[in-house]
Amino acid sequence: MFAVTSTAKLKIDDEHFKSVVTISKTKNVERKKNHYCDNDENDPRALHLMRVKGFPRLLPEGILALTNYCRWLRELSLSYALLSDELLFALCSIKHIHLETLRIEANPETKPVPCISDKAWAAFSNRLPDINFALLSYMTNEDDQKLLFTSHIPVTHLYLGDATSELIMSQISNQCPRLIELVIAAYGSSPIDQFLISVAKTCSQLSAVGLGNCEITCSGLAKFVALCAHRLQVLCVSETSLIEDEDFDIAKVSTNLSSLLGRTWVPEYVPLW
């Protein structure tokens, strides 16, 4: 694992970052000639995970200097601020890179929010069709959140850590057809029924859903599960989020969902204290 946090205090810019990688490579040349082994865990090229965040002065070339050198890299973790069309196209061009996971965090301090084109995302997903792409959004401003989903984004695991609006949910159902896992910490002031049902219809691989502070009617939850019960492996909904209606109370919907899922299902219990 290679983890770097912020260059703001360290005064490391893109050129210095690339120099560090070059020096590391040069120092190990003799050792590699005598002890080279593709599976040598001490070889810097055996790096499996690279985590980079908080680098406002780091350009795509700095990241590529390391990813191009580490042929065993399988997971890349970045701040959303570092994303660009240039970086995605470059990652697609490195033939010996076989990423299995791309993990992106979007925080409120991500300013300005990069605008990634459909063309760049399409090239990336075509080059790495089976990649696990996790997007963790902690954006608090709706305009910033909206920019994350203006393109057809190949995200597979989506975590929304702040209040999500109706507009954002509608964008997710339209722009994220590859979703496998969806976790929503909080949602507006109205039931999330129609948007969750829309996601179930458009995201054919959705198999895990977690709802935090999100209201959903018991009937709406029953309709959602009916659409994807055959593939739904994880469903976490708190008891306090469920709204009983004329068709289903909590006990009845629990029985209904257990029948649809083929296993016992009950909402998550939230203690009063």
PDB file of C-alpha atoms in Angstrom:
ATOM      1  CA  MET A   1       0.000   0.000   0.000  1.00  0.00           C
ATOM      2  CA  PHE A   2       1.156   3.536  -0.823  1.00  0.00           C
ATOM      3  CA  ALA A   3      -0.748   6.331   0.928  1.00  0.00           C
ATOM      4  CA  VAL A   4      -0.196  10.058   0.583  1.00  0.00           C
ATOM      5  CA  THR A   5      -2.385  12.686   2.175  1.00  0.00           C
ATOM      6  CA  SER A   6      -1.938  16.414   1.653  1.00  0.00           C
ATOM      7  CA  THR A   7       0.790  18.278  -0.198  1.00  0.00           C
ATOM      8  CA  ALA A   8      -0.451  21.642   0.994  1.00  0.00           C
ATOM      9  CA  LYS A   9       1.915  21.668   3.996  1.00  0.00           C
ATOM     10  CA  LEU A  10       4.648  19.525   2.440  1.00  0.00           C
ATOM     11  CA  LYS A  11       4.998  21.826  -0.574  1.00  0.00           C
ATOM     12  CA  ILE A  12       5.178  18.857  -2.933  1.00  0.00           C
ATOM     13  CA  ASP A  13       4.112  19.683  -6.449  1.00  0.00           C
ATOM     14  CA  ASP A  14       3.718  17.469  -9.497  1.00  0.00           C
ATOM     15  CA  GLU A  15       7.370  17.605 -10.585  1.00  0.00           C
ATOM     16  CA  HIS A  16       8.678  16.740  -7.109  1.00  0.00           C
ATOM     17  CA  PHE A  17       6.216  13.854  -6.869  1.00  0.00           C
ATOM     18  CA  LYS A  18       7.446  12.388 -10.164  1.00  0.00           C
ATOM     19  CA  SER A  19      11.044  12.851  -9.023  1.00  0.00           C
ATOM     20  CA  VAL A  20      10.393  10.801  -5.876  1.00  0.00           C
ATOM     21  CA  VAL A  21       9.053   7.967  -8.009  1.00  0.00           C
ATOM     22  CA  THR A  22      12.047   8.177 -10.369  1.00  0.00           C
ATOM     23  CA  ILE A  23      14.538   8.133  -7.472  1.00  0.00           C
ATOM     24  CA  SER A  24      12.800   5.124  -5.960  1.00  0.00           C
ATOM     25  CA  LYS A  25      13.032   3.351  -9.274  1.00  0.00           C
ATOM     26  CA  THR A  26      16.723   4.169  -9.749  1.00  0.00           C
ATOM     27  CA  LYS A  27      17.738   3.042  -6.262  1.00  0.00           C
ATOM     28  CA  ASN A  28      16.256  -0.377  -6.821  1.00  0.00           C
ATOM     29  CA  VAL A  29      17.737  -1.077 -10.258  1.00  0.00           C
ATOM     30  CA  GLU A  30      20.676  -3.182  -9.018  1.00  0.00           C
ATOM     31  CA  ARG A  31      18.577  -5.161  -6.602  1.00  0.00           C
ATOM     32  CA  LYS A  32      16.060  -5.909  -9.324  1.00  0.00           C
ATOM     33  CA  LYS A  33      18.739  -7.153 -11.677  1.00  0.00           C
ATOM     34  CA  ASN A  34      19.965  -9.667  -9.100  1.00  0.00           C
ATOM     35  CA  HIS A  35      16.767 -10.549  -7.250  1.00  0.00           C
ATOM     36  CA  TYR A  36      13.978  -9.822  -9.681  1.00  0.00           C
ATOM     37  CA  CYS A  37      10.810 -11.784  -9.132  1.00  0.00           C
ATOM     38  CA  ASP A  38       7.349 -10.849 -10.394  1.00  0.00           C
ATOM     39  CA  ASN A  39       5.843 -11.795  -7.055  1.00  0.00           C
ATOM     40  CA  ASP A  40       8.447 -10.089  -4.841  1.00  0.00           C
ATOM     41  CA  GLU A  41       6.388  -8.122  -2.316  1.00  0.00           C
ATOM     42  CA  ASN A  42       9.400  -5.895  -1.556  1.00  0.00           C
ATOM     43  CA  ASP A  43       9.597  -4.816  -5.168  1.00  0.00           C
ATOM     44  CA  PRO A  44       7.905  -1.390  -5.414  1.00  0.00           C
ATOM     45  CA  ARG A  45       6.233  -2.597  -8.564  1.00  0.00           C
ATOM     46  CA  ALA A  46       4.318  -5.099  -6.412  1.00  0.00           C
ATOM     47  CA  LEU A  47       2.274  -2.204  -4.969  1.00  0.00           C
ATOM     48  CA  HIS A  48      -1.389  -3.239  -4.894  1.00  0.00           C
ATOM     49  CA  LEU A  49      -3.084  -0.182  -3.381  1.00  0.00           C
ATOM     50  CA  MET A  50      -2.369   3.500  -3.931  1.00  0.00           C
ATOM     51  CA  ARG A  51      -4.343   6.071  -1.926  1.00  0.00           C
ATOM     52  CA  VAL A  52      -3.998   9.745  -2.849  1.00  0.00           C
ATOM     53  CA  LYS A  53      -6.114  12.607  -1.528  1.00  0.00           C
ATOM     54  CA  GLY A  54      -5.788  16.295  -0.733  1.00  0.00           C
ATOM     55  CA  PHE A  55      -3.337  17.043  -3.545  1.00  0.00           C
ATOM     56  CA  PRO A  56      -4.510  20.286  -5.162  1.00  0.00           C
ATOM     57  CA  ARG A  57      -1.162  20.761  -6.942  1.00  0.00           C
ATOM     58  CA  LEU A  58      -0.775  17.212  -8.220  1.00  0.00           C
ATOM     59  CA  LEU A  59      -1.462  16.729 -11.927  1.00  0.00           C
ATOM     60  CA  PRO A  60      -2.488  13.481 -13.658  1.00  0.00           C
ATOM     61  CA  GLU A  61       1.135  12.971 -14.778  1.00  0.00           C
ATOM     62  CA  GLY A  62       2.202  12.637 -11.147  1.00  0.00           C
ATOM     63  CA  ILE A  63      -0.297   9.841 -10.491  1.00  0.00           C
ATOM     64  CA  LEU A  64       0.561   8.125 -13.765  1.00  0.00           C
ATOM     65  CA  ALA A  65       4.276   8.217 -12.966  1.00  0.00           C
ATOM     66  CA  LEU A  66       3.557   5.771 -10.160  1.00  0.00           C
ATOM     67  CA  THR A  67       0.735   3.742 -11.698  1.00  0.00           C
ATOM     68  CA  ASN A  68       2.778   3.236 -14.873  1.00  0.00           C
ATOM     69  CA  TYR A  69       5.649   1.862 -12.794  1.00  0.00           C
ATOM     70  CA  CYS A  70       3.602  -0.397 -10.486  1.00  0.00           C
ATOM     71  CA  ARG A  71       2.377  -3.177 -12.713  1.00  0.00           C
ATOM     72  CA  TRP A  72       0.613  -4.985  -9.842  1.00  0.00           C
ATOM     73  CA  LEU A  73      -1.570  -2.016  -8.876  1.00  0.00           C
ATOM     74  CA  ARG A  74      -5.107  -3.244  -8.258  1.00  0.00           C
ATOM     75  CA  GLU A  75      -6.756  -0.440  -6.255  1.00  0.00           C
ATOM     76  CA  LEU A  76      -6.511   3.300  -6.766  1.00  0.00           C
ATOM     77  CA  SER A  77      -8.096   5.636  -4.213  1.00  0.00           C
ATOM     78  CA  LEU A  78      -8.359   9.335  -5.073  1.00  0.00           C
ATOM     79  CA  SER A  79     -10.100  12.543  -4.154  1.00  0.00           C
ATOM     80  CA  TYR A  80     -12.706  13.548  -6.745  1.00  0.00           C
ATOM     81  CA  ALA A  81     -10.756  16.792  -7.114  1.00  0.00           C
ATOM     82  CA  LEU A  82      -7.975  14.849  -8.889  1.00  0.00           C
ATOM     83  CA  LEU A  83     -10.246  13.329 -11.523  1.00  0.00           C
ATOM     84  CA  SER A  84     -10.105  14.590 -15.092  1.00  0.00           C
ATOM     85  CA  ASP A  85     -10.718  13.370 -18.631  1.00  0.00           C
ATOM     86  CA  GLU A  86      -6.965  13.388 -19.095  1.00  0.00           C
ATOM     87  CA  LEU A  87      -6.373  11.040 -16.171  1.00  0.00           C
ATOM     88  CA  LEU A  88      -9.101   8.580 -17.191  1.00  0.00           C
ATOM     89  CA  PHE A  89      -7.876   8.436 -20.786  1.00  0.00           C
ATOM     90  CA  ALA A  90      -4.300   7.966 -19.569  1.00  0.00           C
ATOM     91  CA  LEU A  91      -5.271   5.094 -17.256  1.00  0.00           C
ATOM     92  CA  CYS A  92      -6.973   3.460 -20.230  1.00  0.00           C
ATOM     93  CA  SER A  93      -3.767   3.715 -22.246  1.00  0.00           C
ATOM     94  CA  ILE A  94      -1.525   1.854 -19.751  1.00  0.00           C
ATOM     95  CA  LYS A  95      -1.872  -1.722 -20.971  1.00  0.00           C
ATOM     96  CA  HIS A  96      -0.167  -3.429 -18.034  1.00  0.00           C
ATOM     97  CA  ILE A  97      -2.433  -1.733 -15.472  1.00  0.00           C
ATOM     98  CA  HIS A  98      -5.298  -3.989 -14.463  1.00  0.00           C
ATOM     99  CA  LEU A  99      -7.197  -2.036 -11.828  1.00  0.00           C
ATOM    100  CA  GLU A 100      -9.827  -3.984  -9.921  1.00  0.00           C
ATOM    101  CA  THR A 101     -11.064  -1.106  -7.738  1.00  0.00           C
ATOM    102  CA  LEU A 102     -11.299   2.655  -8.199  1.00  0.00           C
ATOM    103  CA  ARG A 103     -12.344   4.439  -5.006  1.00  0.00           C
ATOM    104  CA  ILE A 104     -13.278   8.116  -5.243  1.00  0.00           C
ATOM    105  CA  GLU A 105     -14.189  10.459  -2.380  1.00  0.00           C
ATOM    106  CA  ALA A 106     -16.033  13.714  -3.056  1.00  0.00           C
ATOM    107  CA  ASN A 107     -15.899  16.174  -0.159  1.00  0.00           C
ATOM    108  CA  PRO A 108     -17.343  19.687   0.271  1.00  0.00           C
ATOM    109  CA  GLU A 109     -13.869  21.190  -0.109  1.00  0.00           C
ATOM    110  CA  THR A 110     -13.615  19.771  -3.637  1.00  0.00           C
ATOM    111  CA  LYS A 111     -13.600  23.105  -5.486  1.00  0.00           C
ATOM    112  CA  PRO A 112     -14.143  23.425  -8.328  1.00  0.00           C
ATOM    113  CA  VAL A 113     -15.872  20.107  -8.943  1.00  0.00           C
ATOM    114  CA  PRO A 114     -14.293  18.562 -12.075  1.00  0.00           C
ATOM    115  CA  CYS A 115     -16.646  17.928 -14.984  1.00  0.00           C
ATOM    116  CA  ILE A 116     -15.945  14.496 -16.467  1.00  0.00           C
ATOM    117  CA  SER A 117     -17.243  13.838 -19.984  1.00  0.00           C
ATOM    118  CA  ASP A 118     -19.336  10.885 -21.120  1.00  0.00           C
ATOM    119  CA  LYS A 119     -16.562  10.052 -23.578  1.00  0.00           C
ATOM    120  CA  ALA A 120     -13.954   9.702 -20.814  1.00  0.00           C
ATOM    121  CA  TRP A 121     -16.202   7.530 -18.642  1.00  0.00           C
ATOM    122  CA  ALA A 122     -17.135   5.383 -21.639  1.00  0.00           C
ATOM    123  CA  ALA A 123     -13.477   4.834 -22.527  1.00  0.00           C
ATOM    124  CA  PHE A 124     -12.679   3.940 -18.926  1.00  0.00           C
ATOM    125  CA  SER A 125     -15.556   1.475 -18.518  1.00  0.00           C
ATOM    126  CA  ASN A 126     -14.803  -0.138 -21.914  1.00  0.00           C
ATOM    127  CA  ARG A 127     -11.135  -0.588 -20.977  1.00  0.00           C
ATOM    128  CA  LEU A 128     -12.009  -1.918 -17.486  1.00  0.00           C
ATOM    129  CA  PRO A 129     -15.525  -3.386 -17.793  1.00  0.00           C
ATOM    130  CA  ASP A 130     -15.380  -5.385 -14.559  1.00  0.00           C
ATOM    131  CA  ILE A 131     -13.887  -2.729 -12.292  1.00  0.00           C
ATOM    132  CA  ASN A 132     -15.425  -2.027  -8.886  1.00  0.00           C
ATOM    133  CA  PHE A 133     -15.954   1.723  -8.903  1.00  0.00           C
ATOM    134  CA  ALA A 134     -16.880   3.071  -5.466  1.00  0.00           C
ATOM    135  CA  LEU A 135     -17.971   6.703  -5.161  1.00  0.00           C
ATOM    136  CA  LEU A 136     -18.322   8.159  -1.664  1.00  0.00           C
ATOM    137  CA  SER A 137     -20.010  11.548  -1.707  1.00  0.00           C
ATOM    138  CA  TYR A 138     -20.088  13.832   1.304  1.00  0.00           C
ATOM    139  CA  MET A 139     -21.158  16.877  -0.690  1.00  0.00           C
ATOM    140  CA  THR A 140     -23.523  19.193   1.181  1.00  0.00           C
ATOM    141  CA  ASN A 141     -24.410  21.569  -1.662  1.00  0.00           C
ATOM    142  CA  GLU A 142     -26.969  20.349  -4.205  1.00  0.00           C
ATOM    143  CA  ASP A 143     -25.267  22.131  -7.114  1.00  0.00           C
ATOM    144  CA  ASP A 144     -22.005  20.355  -6.272  1.00  0.00           C
ATOM    145  CA  GLN A 145     -23.785  17.008  -5.898  1.00  0.00           C
ATOM    146  CA  LYS A 146     -25.473  17.533  -9.244  1.00  0.00           C
ATOM    147  CA  LEU A 147     -22.128  17.854 -11.047  1.00  0.00           C
ATOM    148  CA  LEU A 148     -21.165  14.329  -9.973  1.00  0.00           C
ATOM    149  CA  PHE A 149     -23.957  12.798 -12.031  1.00  0.00           C
ATOM    150  CA  THR A 150     -24.184  14.942 -15.153  1.00  0.00           C
ATOM    151  CA  SER A 151     -22.457  12.208 -17.184  1.00  0.00           C
ATOM    152  CA  HIS A 152     -23.187   8.515 -17.664  1.00  0.00           C
ATOM    153  CA  ILE A 153     -20.949   7.339 -14.818  1.00  0.00           C
ATOM    154  CA  PRO A 154     -19.959   3.636 -14.419  1.00  0.00           C
ATOM    155  CA  VAL A 155     -20.157   3.677 -10.603  1.00  0.00           C
ATOM    156  CA  THR A 156     -20.903   0.276  -9.046  1.00  0.00           C
ATOM    157  CA  HIS A 157     -20.893   1.144  -5.322  1.00  0.00           C
ATOM    158  CA  LEU A 158     -22.428   4.492  -4.356  1.00  0.00           C
ATOM    159  CA  TYR A 159     -22.408   5.945  -0.830  1.00  0.00           C
ATOM    160  CA  LEU A 160     -24.277   9.205  -0.276  1.00  0.00           C
ATOM    161  CA  GLY A 161     -23.210  10.567   3.080  1.00  0.00           C
ATOM    162  CA  ASP A 162     -25.380  13.665   3.272  1.00  0.00           C
ATOM    163  CA  ALA A 163     -28.960  14.677   2.548  1.00  0.00           C
ATOM    164  CA  THR A 164     -29.853  13.693  -1.006  1.00  0.00           C
ATOM    165  CA  SER A 165     -32.418  15.684  -2.970  1.00  0.00           C
ATOM    166  CA  GLU A 166     -35.076  14.519  -5.457  1.00  0.00           C
ATOM    167  CA  LEU A 167     -33.012  15.949  -8.312  1.00  0.00           C
ATOM    168  CA  ILE A 168     -29.925  13.950  -7.349  1.00  0.00           C
ATOM    169  CA  MET A 169     -31.920  10.730  -7.006  1.00  0.00           C
ATOM    170  CA  SER A 170     -33.427  11.200 -10.452  1.00  0.00           C
ATOM    171  CA  GLN A 171     -29.943  11.752 -11.898  1.00  0.00           C
ATOM    172  CA  ILE A 172     -28.656   8.584 -10.217  1.00  0.00           C
ATOM    173  CA  SER A 173     -31.399   6.439 -11.731  1.00  0.00           C
ATOM    174  CA  ASN A 174     -30.638   7.870 -15.183  1.00  0.00           C
ATOM    175  CA  GLN A 175     -26.839   8.060 -15.104  1.00  0.00           C
ATOM    176  CA  CYS A 176     -25.723   5.059 -13.007  1.00  0.00           C
ATOM    177  CA  PRO A 177     -27.033   1.882 -14.682  1.00  0.00           C
ATOM    178  CA  ARG A 178     -24.133  -0.255 -13.377  1.00  0.00           C
ATOM    179  CA  LEU A 179     -25.009   0.207  -9.692  1.00  0.00           C
ATOM    180  CA  ILE A 180     -24.520  -2.878  -7.539  1.00  0.00           C
ATOM    181  CA  GLU A 181     -24.674  -1.242  -4.120  1.00  0.00           C
ATOM    182  CA  LEU A 182     -26.509   1.903  -3.026  1.00  0.00           C
ATOM    183  CA  VAL A 183     -26.286   3.409   0.469  1.00  0.00           C
ATOM    184  CA  ILE A 184     -28.190   6.612   1.255  1.00  0.00           C
ATOM    185  CA  ALA A 185     -27.554   8.239   4.624  1.00  0.00           C
ATOM    186  CA  ALA A 186     -30.439  10.719   4.412  1.00  0.00           C
ATOM    187  CA  TYR A 187     -33.111  11.782   1.960  1.00  0.00           C
ATOM    188  CA  GLY A 188     -35.154  14.988   1.830  1.00  0.00           C
ATOM    189  CA  SER A 189     -38.460  15.472   3.615  1.00  0.00           C
ATOM    190  CA  SER A 190     -40.692  13.139   1.584  1.00  0.00           C
ATOM    191  CA  PRO A 191     -40.795   9.353   1.049  1.00  0.00           C
ATOM    192  CA  ILE A 192     -38.125   7.961  -1.244  1.00  0.00           C
ATOM    193  CA  ASP A 193     -40.507   5.412  -2.826  1.00  0.00           C
ATOM    194  CA  GLN A 194     -40.652   6.480  -6.477  1.00  0.00           C
ATOM    195  CA  PHE A 195     -36.924   7.117  -6.804  1.00  0.00           C
ATOM    196  CA  LEU A 196     -35.944   3.808  -5.224  1.00  0.00           C
ATOM    197  CA  ILE A 197     -38.370   2.015  -7.534  1.00  0.00           C
ATOM    198  CA  SER A 198     -36.883   3.890 -10.506  1.00  0.00           C
ATOM    199  CA  VAL A 199     -33.374   2.778  -9.516  1.00  0.00           C
ATOM    200  CA  ALA A 200     -34.582  -0.830  -9.264  1.00  0.00           C
ATOM    201  CA  LYS A 201     -35.922  -0.615 -12.831  1.00  0.00           C
ATOM    202  CA  THR A 202     -32.874   1.022 -14.421  1.00  0.00           C
ATOM    203  CA  CYS A 203     -30.053  -0.619 -12.440  1.00  0.00           C
ATOM    204  CA  SER A 204     -30.294  -4.284 -13.401  1.00  0.00           C
ATOM    205  CA  GLN A 205     -27.345  -5.329 -11.225  1.00  0.00           C
ATOM    206  CA  LEU A 206     -28.481  -3.664  -7.995  1.00  0.00           C
ATOM    207  CA  SER A 207     -28.081  -6.233  -5.214  1.00  0.00           C
ATOM    208  CA  ALA A 208     -27.406  -4.260  -2.008  1.00  0.00           C
ATOM    209  CA  VAL A 209     -29.333  -1.304  -0.565  1.00  0.00           C
ATOM    210  CA  GLY A 210     -28.970   0.528   2.724  1.00  0.00           C
ATOM    211  CA  LEU A 211     -31.214   3.384   3.841  1.00  0.00           C
ATOM    212  CA  GLY A 212     -30.409   5.637   6.769  1.00  0.00           C
ATOM    213  CA  ASN A 213     -32.590   8.607   7.621  1.00  0.00           C
ATOM    214  CA  CYS A 214     -34.907   8.022   4.679  1.00  0.00           C
ATOM    215  CA  GLU A 215     -38.682   7.720   4.837  1.00  0.00           C
ATOM    216  CA  ILE A 216     -40.272   4.991   2.726  1.00  0.00           C
ATOM    217  CA  THR A 217     -43.812   3.663   2.817  1.00  0.00           C
ATOM    218  CA  CYS A 218     -44.315  -0.026   3.514  1.00  0.00           C
ATOM    219  CA  SER A 219     -46.125  -0.349   0.165  1.00  0.00           C
ATOM    220  CA  GLY A 220     -43.295   1.425  -1.645  1.00  0.00           C
ATOM    221  CA  LEU A 221     -40.720  -0.896  -0.085  1.00  0.00           C
ATOM    222  CA  ALA A 222     -42.791  -3.926  -1.087  1.00  0.00           C
ATOM    223  CA  LYS A 223     -42.944  -2.695  -4.704  1.00  0.00           C
ATOM    224  CA  PHE A 224     -39.196  -2.026  -4.756  1.00  0.00           C
ATOM    225  CA  VAL A 225     -38.313  -5.485  -3.452  1.00  0.00           C
ATOM    226  CA  ALA A 226     -40.761  -7.143  -5.852  1.00  0.00           C
ATOM    227  CA  LEU A 227     -38.773  -5.640  -8.749  1.00  0.00           C
ATOM    228  CA  CYS A 228     -35.363  -6.928  -7.646  1.00  0.00           C
ATOM    229  CA  ALA A 229     -35.961  -9.696  -5.103  1.00  0.00           C
ATOM    230  CA  HIS A 230     -34.235 -12.283  -7.302  1.00  0.00           C
ATOM    231  CA  ARG A 231     -30.922 -10.425  -7.013  1.00  0.00           C
ATOM    232  CA  LEU A 232     -31.255  -8.456  -3.765  1.00  0.00           C
ATOM    233  CA  GLN A 233     -28.729  -9.897  -1.316  1.00  0.00           C
ATOM    234  CA  VAL A 234     -28.583  -7.057   1.237  1.00  0.00           C
ATOM    235  CA  LEU A 235     -31.443  -4.804   2.343  1.00  0.00           C
ATOM    236  CA  CYS A 236     -30.987  -2.611   5.412  1.00  0.00           C
ATOM    237  CA  VAL A 237     -33.872  -0.318   6.355  1.00  0.00           C
ATOM    238  CA  SER A 238     -34.433   1.028   9.854  1.00  0.00           C
ATOM    239  CA  GLU A 239     -37.795   0.487  11.517  1.00  0.00           C
ATOM    240  CA  THR A 240     -38.103   4.228  12.136  1.00  0.00           C
ATOM    241  CA  SER A 241     -37.886   4.902   8.376  1.00  0.00           C
ATOM    242  CA  LEU A 242     -40.936   2.794   7.509  1.00  0.00           C
ATOM    243  CA  ILE A 243     -44.311   4.499   7.113  1.00  0.00           C
ATOM    244  CA  GLU A 244     -47.272   2.176   7.597  1.00  0.00           C
ATOM    245  CA  ASP A 245     -50.161   2.571   5.129  1.00  0.00           C
ATOM    246  CA  GLU A 246     -53.550   1.009   4.388  1.00  0.00           C
ATOM    247  CA  ASP A 247     -51.984  -1.943   2.565  1.00  0.00           C
ATOM    248  CA  PHE A 248     -49.052  -2.801   4.815  1.00  0.00           C
ATOM    249  CA  ASP A 249     -48.029  -2.313   8.402  1.00  0.00           C
ATOM    250  CA  ILE A 250     -44.479  -3.195   9.536  1.00  0.00           C
ATOM    251  CA  ALA A 251     -45.380  -6.762  10.512  1.00  0.00           C
ATOM    252  CA  LYS A 252     -47.172  -7.437   7.217  1.00  0.00           C
ATOM    253  CA  VAL A 253     -44.461  -5.948   5.024  1.00  0.00           C
ATOM    254  CA  SER A 254     -41.837  -7.965   6.895  1.00  0.00           C
ATOM    255  CA  THR A 255     -43.751 -11.141   6.084  1.00  0.00           C
ATOM    256  CA  ASN A 256     -44.221 -10.061   2.471  1.00  0.00           C
ATOM    257  CA  LEU A 257     -40.530  -9.247   1.975  1.00  0.00           C
ATOM    258  CA  SER A 258     -39.446 -12.474   3.652  1.00  0.00           C
ATOM    259  CA  SER A 259     -41.564 -14.368   1.121  1.00  0.00           C
ATOM    260  CA  LEU A 260     -40.170 -12.398  -1.831  1.00  0.00           C
ATOM    261  CA  LEU A 261     -36.549 -12.717  -0.705  1.00  0.00           C
ATOM    262  CA  GLY A 262     -36.798 -16.345   0.334  1.00  0.00           C
ATOM    263  CA  ARG A 263     -35.320 -15.593   3.746  1.00  0.00           C
ATOM    264  CA  THR A 264     -36.404 -13.951   6.967  1.00  0.00           C
ATOM    265  CA  TRP A 265     -36.339 -10.163   6.699  1.00  0.00           C
ATOM    266  CA  VAL A 266     -37.095  -7.604   9.389  1.00  0.00           C
ATOM    267  CA  PRO A 267     -36.234  -3.881   9.531  1.00  0.00           C
ATOM    268  CA  GLU A 268     -33.254  -2.745  11.567  1.00  0.00           C
ATOM    269  CA  TYR A 269     -34.196  -2.059  15.165  1.00  0.00           C
ATOM    270  CA  VAL A 270     -33.295   1.424  16.424  1.00  0.00           C
ATOM    271  CA  PRO A 271     -33.224   1.739  20.244  1.00  0.00           C
ATOM    272  CA  LEU A 272     -35.017   4.711  21.760  1.00  0.00           C
ATOM    273  CA  TRP A 273     -32.045   5.825  23.856  1.00  0.00           C
TER     274      TRP A 273
END
